[in-house]
């Protein structure tokens, strides 16, 4: 469950914000913090009132990665909680709001989000090879698919940081904003997502996640199956009501 290491707030309907709260350690992932993230994500996944998560960090950083000071005393352990798997299992969208550094394990935590917004001060680095550990939360496989083979290998082999502008240009983050606007923008986007049909939001994320693991032909067939299954449970009257609402919203957004 949430602890002082992880702040869980509900600033608006349908949305919970998870804030890593070890600012004095740049939100480094201690064993206790990893457990807190996993426990909170699992609890919120079963809460019908929470449809979208926002993940961010307190203080000057998003997350500096695993707590190396703690690991120097305890060593690596496969028994430790997996916060990435817990975030990925959340059935609705997860928005990462990244400011300051997202390094190695913190970078992997960011990649557990469905999309990222970044402040102008955000920086990303994969320092696994410099520290002498291997990624275990998906970075080696996710990052090349997201930004391309060469760019991912440049980050992996050099350990160099990229800034927010580069991350946006490479397709790692959706938008870069001034730090004061970062969390408000994430919450506004969360509100847009919450206003979508709840069951459709979860079903769409499931199709996206399942399809990413398949070759294109199989993924297209998967989409077709999901589409047909979904259509069997939709009435013409309900679709017409939603179409009218979507048209009205579109007019508002273009004014």
PDB file of C-alpha atoms in Angstrom:
ATOM      1  CA  UNK A   1       0.000   0.000   0.000  1.00  0.00           C
ATOM      2  CA  UNK A   2       1.076   3.652  -0.348  1.00  0.00           C
ATOM      3  CA  UNK A   3       3.688   4.936   2.109  1.00  0.00           C
ATOM      4  CA  UNK A   4       5.434   8.241   2.711  1.00  0.00           C
ATOM      5  CA  UNK A   5       7.859   7.119  -0.010  1.00  0.00           C
ATOM      6  CA  UNK A   6       5.025   7.235  -2.527  1.00  0.00           C
ATOM      7  CA  UNK A   7       2.317   9.877  -2.429  1.00  0.00           C
ATOM      8  CA  UNK A   8      -1.013   8.831  -3.928  1.00  0.00           C
ATOM      9  CA  UNK A   9      -3.483  11.628  -4.554  1.00  0.00           C
ATOM     10  CA  UNK A  10      -6.740  11.988  -6.470  1.00  0.00           C
ATOM     11  CA  UNK A  11      -6.785  15.587  -7.684  1.00  0.00           C
ATOM     12  CA  UNK A  12      -9.708  15.111 -10.062  1.00  0.00           C
ATOM     13  CA  UNK A  13     -12.378  12.519 -10.888  1.00  0.00           C
ATOM     14  CA  UNK A  14     -11.135   9.301 -12.442  1.00  0.00           C
ATOM     15  CA  UNK A  15      -7.426  10.076 -12.013  1.00  0.00           C
ATOM     16  CA  UNK A  16      -4.807   9.170  -9.423  1.00  0.00           C
ATOM     17  CA  UNK A  17      -1.336  10.722  -9.231  1.00  0.00           C
ATOM     18  CA  UNK A  18       1.565   8.620  -7.977  1.00  0.00           C
ATOM     19  CA  UNK A  19       4.469  10.792  -6.825  1.00  0.00           C
ATOM     20  CA  UNK A  20       7.821   9.195  -6.017  1.00  0.00           C
ATOM     21  CA  UNK A  21       8.767  10.887  -2.754  1.00  0.00           C
ATOM     22  CA  UNK A  22      12.469  10.453  -2.016  1.00  0.00           C
ATOM     23  CA  UNK A  23      13.563  13.890  -3.232  1.00  0.00           C
ATOM     24  CA  UNK A  24      16.724  13.847  -1.125  1.00  0.00           C
ATOM     25  CA  UNK A  25      17.840  10.767  -3.122  1.00  0.00           C
ATOM     26  CA  UNK A  26      16.497  11.985  -6.481  1.00  0.00           C
ATOM     27  CA  UNK A  27      13.698   9.431  -6.010  1.00  0.00           C
ATOM     28  CA  UNK A  28      16.105   6.505  -6.327  1.00  0.00           C
ATOM     29  CA  UNK A  29      14.267   3.190  -6.256  1.00  0.00           C
ATOM     30  CA  UNK A  30      14.913   1.618  -2.897  1.00  0.00           C
ATOM     31  CA  UNK A  31      13.411  -1.796  -2.197  1.00  0.00           C
ATOM     32  CA  UNK A  32      10.690  -0.112  -0.121  1.00  0.00           C
ATOM     33  CA  UNK A  33       9.824   2.382  -2.862  1.00  0.00           C
ATOM     34  CA  UNK A  34       9.657  -0.352  -5.502  1.00  0.00           C
ATOM     35  CA  UNK A  35       7.299  -2.284  -3.254  1.00  0.00           C
ATOM     36  CA  UNK A  36       5.167   0.804  -2.636  1.00  0.00           C
ATOM     37  CA  UNK A  37       4.794   1.499  -6.367  1.00  0.00           C
ATOM     38  CA  UNK A  38       3.866  -2.113  -7.097  1.00  0.00           C
ATOM     39  CA  UNK A  39       1.365  -2.254  -4.237  1.00  0.00           C
ATOM     40  CA  UNK A  40      -0.285   1.047  -5.172  1.00  0.00           C
ATOM     41  CA  UNK A  41      -0.554   0.214  -8.878  1.00  0.00           C
ATOM     42  CA  UNK A  42      -2.091  -3.167  -8.090  1.00  0.00           C
ATOM     43  CA  UNK A  43      -4.596  -1.655  -5.663  1.00  0.00           C
ATOM     44  CA  UNK A  44      -5.605   1.112  -8.059  1.00  0.00           C
ATOM     45  CA  UNK A  45      -6.028  -1.405 -10.893  1.00  0.00           C
ATOM     46  CA  UNK A  46      -9.015  -2.860  -9.025  1.00  0.00           C
ATOM     47  CA  UNK A  47     -10.530   0.520  -8.105  1.00  0.00           C
ATOM     48  CA  UNK A  48     -13.410   1.320 -10.499  1.00  0.00           C
ATOM     49  CA  UNK A  49     -13.133   5.014  -9.628  1.00  0.00           C
ATOM     50  CA  UNK A  50      -9.601   5.278 -11.070  1.00  0.00           C
ATOM     51  CA  UNK A  51      -9.303   5.111 -14.853  1.00  0.00           C
ATOM     52  CA  UNK A  52      -6.021   6.950 -15.492  1.00  0.00           C
ATOM     53  CA  UNK A  53      -2.736   7.190 -13.598  1.00  0.00           C
ATOM     54  CA  UNK A  54      -0.177   9.978 -13.679  1.00  0.00           C
ATOM     55  CA  UNK A  55       3.331   9.083 -12.520  1.00  0.00           C
ATOM     56  CA  UNK A  56       5.805  11.775 -11.468  1.00  0.00           C
ATOM     57  CA  UNK A  57       8.537  12.543  -8.969  1.00  0.00           C
ATOM     58  CA  UNK A  58       8.920  14.981  -6.089  1.00  0.00           C
ATOM     59  CA  UNK A  59      11.759  17.470  -5.968  1.00  0.00           C
ATOM     60  CA  UNK A  60      14.364  17.929  -8.703  1.00  0.00           C
ATOM     61  CA  UNK A  61      14.062  14.573 -10.468  1.00  0.00           C
ATOM     62  CA  UNK A  62      11.713  11.993 -11.871  1.00  0.00           C
ATOM     63  CA  UNK A  63      13.841   9.019 -10.808  1.00  0.00           C
ATOM     64  CA  UNK A  64      17.610   8.433 -10.618  1.00  0.00           C
ATOM     65  CA  UNK A  65      17.234   4.666 -10.989  1.00  0.00           C
ATOM     66  CA  UNK A  66      17.881   1.891  -8.522  1.00  0.00           C
ATOM     67  CA  UNK A  67      19.248   2.910  -5.139  1.00  0.00           C
ATOM     68  CA  UNK A  68      22.900   1.993  -5.707  1.00  0.00           C
ATOM     69  CA  UNK A  69      23.852   2.740  -2.112  1.00  0.00           C
ATOM     70  CA  UNK A  70      21.297   0.192  -0.925  1.00  0.00           C
ATOM     71  CA  UNK A  71      22.342  -2.316  -3.603  1.00  0.00           C
ATOM     72  CA  UNK A  72      25.946  -1.967  -2.463  1.00  0.00           C
ATOM     73  CA  UNK A  73      24.823  -3.355   0.885  1.00  0.00           C
ATOM     74  CA  UNK A  74      22.210  -5.900  -0.182  1.00  0.00           C
ATOM     75  CA  UNK A  75      23.121  -6.825  -3.772  1.00  0.00           C
ATOM     76  CA  UNK A  76      20.673  -7.494  -6.590  1.00  0.00           C
ATOM     77  CA  UNK A  77      17.700  -9.711  -5.852  1.00  0.00           C
ATOM     78  CA  UNK A  78      15.138 -11.275  -8.155  1.00  0.00           C
ATOM     79  CA  UNK A  79      12.749 -11.331  -5.213  1.00  0.00           C
ATOM     80  CA  UNK A  80      12.396  -7.545  -5.174  1.00  0.00           C
ATOM     81  CA  UNK A  81       9.082  -6.023  -6.254  1.00  0.00           C
ATOM     82  CA  UNK A  82       8.678  -5.219  -9.953  1.00  0.00           C
ATOM     83  CA  UNK A  83       7.062  -1.758 -10.191  1.00  0.00           C
ATOM     84  CA  UNK A  84       7.260  -1.774 -13.996  1.00  0.00           C
ATOM     85  CA  UNK A  85       5.164  -4.929 -14.330  1.00  0.00           C
ATOM     86  CA  UNK A  86       2.616  -3.514 -11.885  1.00  0.00           C
ATOM     87  CA  UNK A  87       2.307  -0.238 -13.816  1.00  0.00           C
ATOM     88  CA  UNK A  88       2.040  -2.079 -17.128  1.00  0.00           C
ATOM     89  CA  UNK A  89      -0.749  -4.234 -15.698  1.00  0.00           C
ATOM     90  CA  UNK A  90      -2.865  -1.194 -14.859  1.00  0.00           C
ATOM     91  CA  UNK A  91      -5.841  -1.506 -17.241  1.00  0.00           C
ATOM     92  CA  UNK A  92      -6.129   2.183 -18.118  1.00  0.00           C
ATOM     93  CA  UNK A  93      -3.672   4.741 -19.487  1.00  0.00           C
ATOM     94  CA  UNK A  94      -0.581   5.679 -17.483  1.00  0.00           C
ATOM     95  CA  UNK A  95       0.877   9.133 -18.195  1.00  0.00           C
ATOM     96  CA  UNK A  96       4.458   9.852 -17.161  1.00  0.00           C
ATOM     97  CA  UNK A  97       5.254  13.459 -16.212  1.00  0.00           C
ATOM     98  CA  UNK A  98       9.048  13.600 -16.295  1.00  0.00           C
ATOM     99  CA  UNK A  99      11.106  16.468 -14.923  1.00  0.00           C
ATOM    100  CA  UNK A 100      14.785  16.329 -14.100  1.00  0.00           C
ATOM    101  CA  UNK A 101      16.553  13.039 -14.672  1.00  0.00           C
ATOM    102  CA  UNK A 102      15.135   9.640 -15.600  1.00  0.00           C
ATOM    103  CA  UNK A 103      18.159   7.364 -15.421  1.00  0.00           C
ATOM    104  CA  UNK A 104      18.506   3.610 -16.024  1.00  0.00           C
ATOM    105  CA  UNK A 105      15.918   2.016 -13.693  1.00  0.00           C
ATOM    106  CA  UNK A 106      14.145   5.372 -13.623  1.00  0.00           C
ATOM    107  CA  UNK A 107      14.217   5.385 -17.424  1.00  0.00           C
ATOM    108  CA  UNK A 108      12.670   1.911 -17.363  1.00  0.00           C
ATOM    109  CA  UNK A 109       9.999   3.190 -14.993  1.00  0.00           C
ATOM    110  CA  UNK A 110       9.218   5.982 -17.457  1.00  0.00           C
ATOM    111  CA  UNK A 111       8.949   3.451 -20.284  1.00  0.00           C
ATOM    112  CA  UNK A 112       6.305   1.581 -18.264  1.00  0.00           C
ATOM    113  CA  UNK A 113       4.005   4.537 -18.956  1.00  0.00           C
ATOM    114  CA  UNK A 114       1.803   4.590 -22.042  1.00  0.00           C
ATOM    115  CA  UNK A 115       3.106   8.024 -22.965  1.00  0.00           C
ATOM    116  CA  UNK A 116       5.431  10.673 -21.589  1.00  0.00           C
ATOM    117  CA  UNK A 117       5.253  14.408 -21.143  1.00  0.00           C
ATOM    118  CA  UNK A 118       8.518  16.094 -20.205  1.00  0.00           C
ATOM    119  CA  UNK A 119       9.610  19.396 -18.765  1.00  0.00           C
ATOM    120  CA  UNK A 120      12.271  21.436 -20.510  1.00  0.00           C
ATOM    121  CA  UNK A 121      14.668  20.295 -17.764  1.00  0.00           C
ATOM    122  CA  UNK A 122      14.092  16.571 -18.309  1.00  0.00           C
ATOM    123  CA  UNK A 123      17.037  14.344 -19.241  1.00  0.00           C
ATOM    124  CA  UNK A 124      17.168  10.634 -20.010  1.00  0.00           C
ATOM    125  CA  UNK A 125      20.061   8.173 -19.814  1.00  0.00           C
ATOM    126  CA  UNK A 126      20.661   4.430 -19.987  1.00  0.00           C
ATOM    127  CA  UNK A 127      23.720   3.799 -17.811  1.00  0.00           C
ATOM    128  CA  UNK A 128      23.317   0.041 -17.341  1.00  0.00           C
ATOM    129  CA  UNK A 129      26.610  -0.714 -19.090  1.00  0.00           C
ATOM    130  CA  UNK A 130      28.468   1.877 -17.025  1.00  0.00           C
ATOM    131  CA  UNK A 131      27.081   0.628 -13.713  1.00  0.00           C
ATOM    132  CA  UNK A 132      27.558  -3.017 -14.649  1.00  0.00           C
ATOM    133  CA  UNK A 133      23.973  -4.293 -14.484  1.00  0.00           C
ATOM    134  CA  UNK A 134      21.665  -5.610 -17.175  1.00  0.00           C
ATOM    135  CA  UNK A 135      18.212  -4.129 -17.791  1.00  0.00           C
ATOM    136  CA  UNK A 136      15.492  -6.377 -16.432  1.00  0.00           C
ATOM    137  CA  UNK A 137      12.379  -4.256 -16.802  1.00  0.00           C
ATOM    138  CA  UNK A 138      12.207  -4.129 -20.589  1.00  0.00           C
ATOM    139  CA  UNK A 139      14.409  -1.205 -21.604  1.00  0.00           C
ATOM    140  CA  UNK A 140      16.601  -3.199 -24.023  1.00  0.00           C
ATOM    141  CA  UNK A 141      13.540  -4.296 -26.006  1.00  0.00           C
ATOM    142  CA  UNK A 142      11.195  -1.320 -25.647  1.00  0.00           C
ATOM    143  CA  UNK A 143      13.607   1.495 -26.427  1.00  0.00           C
ATOM    144  CA  UNK A 144      14.692   0.307 -29.919  1.00  0.00           C
ATOM    145  CA  UNK A 145      11.048  -0.131 -30.872  1.00  0.00           C
ATOM    146  CA  UNK A 146      10.298   3.370 -29.665  1.00  0.00           C
ATOM    147  CA  UNK A 147      13.202   5.462 -30.965  1.00  0.00           C
ATOM    148  CA  UNK A 148      14.932   3.128 -33.427  1.00  0.00           C
ATOM    149  CA  UNK A 149      17.794   0.638 -33.302  1.00  0.00           C
ATOM    150  CA  UNK A 150      20.684   3.042 -33.767  1.00  0.00           C
ATOM    151  CA  UNK A 151      19.499   5.664 -31.301  1.00  0.00           C
ATOM    152  CA  UNK A 152      18.733   3.070 -28.621  1.00  0.00           C
ATOM    153  CA  UNK A 153      22.178   1.510 -29.046  1.00  0.00           C
ATOM    154  CA  UNK A 154      23.824   4.910 -28.889  1.00  0.00           C
ATOM    155  CA  UNK A 155      22.176   5.492 -25.513  1.00  0.00           C
ATOM    156  CA  UNK A 156      22.923   1.970 -24.267  1.00  0.00           C
ATOM    157  CA  UNK A 157      26.564   1.826 -25.305  1.00  0.00           C
ATOM    158  CA  UNK A 158      27.559   5.405 -24.427  1.00  0.00           C
ATOM    159  CA  UNK A 159      25.503   6.026 -21.296  1.00  0.00           C
ATOM    160  CA  UNK A 160      25.139   9.619 -22.494  1.00  0.00           C
ATOM    161  CA  UNK A 161      22.203  11.801 -21.525  1.00  0.00           C
ATOM    162  CA  UNK A 162      19.735  13.177 -24.043  1.00  0.00           C
ATOM    163  CA  UNK A 163      17.832  16.350 -23.292  1.00  0.00           C
ATOM    164  CA  UNK A 164      14.093  16.927 -23.521  1.00  0.00           C
ATOM    165  CA  UNK A 165      14.229  18.476 -26.987  1.00  0.00           C
ATOM    166  CA  UNK A 166      16.124  15.474 -28.346  1.00  0.00           C
ATOM    167  CA  UNK A 167      13.732  13.091 -26.599  1.00  0.00           C
ATOM    168  CA  UNK A 168      10.808  14.817 -28.305  1.00  0.00           C
ATOM    169  CA  UNK A 169      12.536  14.799 -31.693  1.00  0.00           C
ATOM    170  CA  UNK A 170      13.283  11.082 -31.345  1.00  0.00           C
ATOM    171  CA  UNK A 171       9.688  10.260 -30.401  1.00  0.00           C
ATOM    172  CA  UNK A 172      10.449   9.290 -26.810  1.00  0.00           C
ATOM    173  CA  UNK A 173       8.173  11.971 -25.329  1.00  0.00           C
ATOM    174  CA  UNK A 174       4.948  13.408 -26.708  1.00  0.00           C
ATOM    175  CA  UNK A 175       5.460  17.018 -25.640  1.00  0.00           C
ATOM    176  CA  UNK A 176       7.953  19.239 -23.836  1.00  0.00           C
ATOM    177  CA  UNK A 177       6.584  21.924 -21.536  1.00  0.00           C
ATOM    178  CA  UNK A 178       7.869  24.457 -19.013  1.00  0.00           C
ATOM    179  CA  UNK A 179       8.158  22.750 -15.640  1.00  0.00           C
ATOM    180  CA  UNK A 180       5.306  24.765 -14.104  1.00  0.00           C
ATOM    181  CA  UNK A 181       2.985  23.523 -16.864  1.00  0.00           C
ATOM    182  CA  UNK A 182       4.020  19.855 -16.783  1.00  0.00           C
ATOM    183  CA  UNK A 183       1.676  18.408 -14.158  1.00  0.00           C
ATOM    184  CA  UNK A 184      -1.293  20.589 -15.180  1.00  0.00           C
ATOM    185  CA  UNK A 185      -0.847  19.377 -18.767  1.00  0.00           C
ATOM    186  CA  UNK A 186      -0.693  15.771 -17.607  1.00  0.00           C
ATOM    187  CA  UNK A 187      -3.864  16.233 -15.555  1.00  0.00           C
ATOM    188  CA  UNK A 188      -5.652  17.930 -18.462  1.00  0.00           C
ATOM    189  CA  UNK A 189      -4.736  15.024 -20.722  1.00  0.00           C
ATOM    190  CA  UNK A 190      -5.874  12.573 -18.042  1.00  0.00           C
ATOM    191  CA  UNK A 191      -9.227  14.378 -17.879  1.00  0.00           C
ATOM    192  CA  UNK A 192      -9.616  14.004 -21.652  1.00  0.00           C
ATOM    193  CA  UNK A 193      -8.971  10.276 -21.334  1.00  0.00           C
ATOM    194  CA  UNK A 194     -11.330   9.888 -18.379  1.00  0.00           C
ATOM    195  CA  UNK A 195     -14.109  11.422 -20.477  1.00  0.00           C
ATOM    196  CA  UNK A 196     -13.843   8.551 -22.984  1.00  0.00           C
ATOM    197  CA  UNK A 197     -16.048   5.477 -22.657  1.00  0.00           C
ATOM    198  CA  UNK A 198     -14.459   3.601 -19.705  1.00  0.00           C
ATOM    199  CA  UNK A 199     -14.809   0.081 -21.054  1.00  0.00           C
ATOM    200  CA  UNK A 200     -13.634   1.191 -24.495  1.00  0.00           C
ATOM    201  CA  UNK A 201     -10.558   2.825 -22.992  1.00  0.00           C
ATOM    202  CA  UNK A 202      -9.533  -0.407 -21.272  1.00  0.00           C
ATOM    203  CA  UNK A 203     -10.319  -2.541 -24.318  1.00  0.00           C
ATOM    204  CA  UNK A 204      -8.336  -0.250 -26.629  1.00  0.00           C
ATOM    205  CA  UNK A 205      -5.286  -0.379 -24.363  1.00  0.00           C
ATOM    206  CA  UNK A 206      -5.545  -4.171 -24.284  1.00  0.00           C
ATOM    207  CA  UNK A 207      -5.558  -4.363 -28.101  1.00  0.00           C
ATOM    208  CA  UNK A 208      -2.578  -2.017 -28.331  1.00  0.00           C
ATOM    209  CA  UNK A 209      -0.585  -3.976 -25.758  1.00  0.00           C
ATOM    210  CA  UNK A 210      -1.342  -7.369 -27.253  1.00  0.00           C
ATOM    211  CA  UNK A 211      -0.673  -6.207 -30.812  1.00  0.00           C
ATOM    212  CA  UNK A 212       2.739  -4.761 -29.956  1.00  0.00           C
ATOM    213  CA  UNK A 213       3.961  -8.269 -29.179  1.00  0.00           C
ATOM    214  CA  UNK A 214       2.943  -9.689 -32.574  1.00  0.00           C
ATOM    215  CA  UNK A 215       4.081  -9.418 -36.203  1.00  0.00           C
ATOM    216  CA  UNK A 216       1.954  -6.961 -38.167  1.00  0.00           C
ATOM    217  CA  UNK A 217      -0.174  -9.584 -39.931  1.00  0.00           C
ATOM    218  CA  UNK A 218      -1.063 -11.321 -36.667  1.00  0.00           C
ATOM    219  CA  UNK A 219      -1.675  -7.984 -34.964  1.00  0.00           C
ATOM    220  CA  UNK A 220      -4.122  -6.944 -37.695  1.00  0.00           C
ATOM    221  CA  UNK A 221      -5.978 -10.235 -37.297  1.00  0.00           C
ATOM    222  CA  UNK A 222      -6.060  -9.667 -33.532  1.00  0.00           C
ATOM    223  CA  UNK A 223      -7.552  -6.220 -34.056  1.00  0.00           C
ATOM    224  CA  UNK A 224     -10.218  -7.666 -36.360  1.00  0.00           C
ATOM    225  CA  UNK A 225     -11.234 -10.244 -33.748  1.00  0.00           C
ATOM    226  CA  UNK A 226     -11.448  -7.631 -31.009  1.00  0.00           C
ATOM    227  CA  UNK A 227     -13.427  -5.298 -33.267  1.00  0.00           C
ATOM    228  CA  UNK A 228     -15.986  -7.971 -34.125  1.00  0.00           C
ATOM    229  CA  UNK A 229     -16.340  -9.053 -30.486  1.00  0.00           C
ATOM    230  CA  UNK A 230     -16.838  -5.450 -29.415  1.00  0.00           C
ATOM    231  CA  UNK A 231     -19.379  -4.703 -32.151  1.00  0.00           C
ATOM    232  CA  UNK A 232     -21.603  -7.576 -31.044  1.00  0.00           C
ATOM    233  CA  UNK A 233     -22.226  -5.811 -27.758  1.00  0.00           C
ATOM    234  CA  UNK A 234     -22.969  -2.319 -29.097  1.00  0.00           C
ATOM    235  CA  UNK A 235     -26.439  -1.020 -29.916  1.00  0.00           C
ATOM    236  CA  UNK A 236     -27.178   1.378 -32.770  1.00  0.00           C
ATOM    237  CA  UNK A 237     -28.894   3.741 -30.335  1.00  0.00           C
ATOM    238  CA  UNK A 238     -25.844   3.937 -28.038  1.00  0.00           C
ATOM    239  CA  UNK A 239     -23.525   4.495 -30.993  1.00  0.00           C
ATOM    240  CA  UNK A 240     -25.708   7.326 -32.278  1.00  0.00           C
ATOM    241  CA  UNK A 241     -25.683   9.031 -28.876  1.00  0.00           C
ATOM    242  CA  UNK A 242     -21.903   8.811 -28.704  1.00  0.00           C
ATOM    243  CA  UNK A 243     -21.519  10.043 -32.288  1.00  0.00           C
ATOM    244  CA  UNK A 244     -23.525  13.138 -31.447  1.00  0.00           C
ATOM    245  CA  UNK A 245     -21.404  13.761 -28.348  1.00  0.00           C
ATOM    246  CA  UNK A 246     -18.165  13.330 -30.326  1.00  0.00           C
ATOM    247  CA  UNK A 247     -19.347  15.802 -32.972  1.00  0.00           C
ATOM    248  CA  UNK A 248     -20.215  18.378 -30.307  1.00  0.00           C
ATOM    249  CA  UNK A 249     -16.825  17.944 -28.652  1.00  0.00           C
ATOM    250  CA  UNK A 250     -15.076  18.284 -32.006  1.00  0.00           C
ATOM    251  CA  UNK A 251     -16.832  21.587 -32.648  1.00  0.00           C
ATOM    252  CA  UNK A 252     -15.747  22.854 -29.223  1.00  0.00           C
ATOM    253  CA  UNK A 253     -12.119  21.907 -29.863  1.00  0.00           C
ATOM    254  CA  UNK A 254     -11.992  23.692 -33.217  1.00  0.00           C
ATOM    255  CA  UNK A 255     -13.500  26.952 -32.012  1.00  0.00           C
TER     256      UNK A 255
END
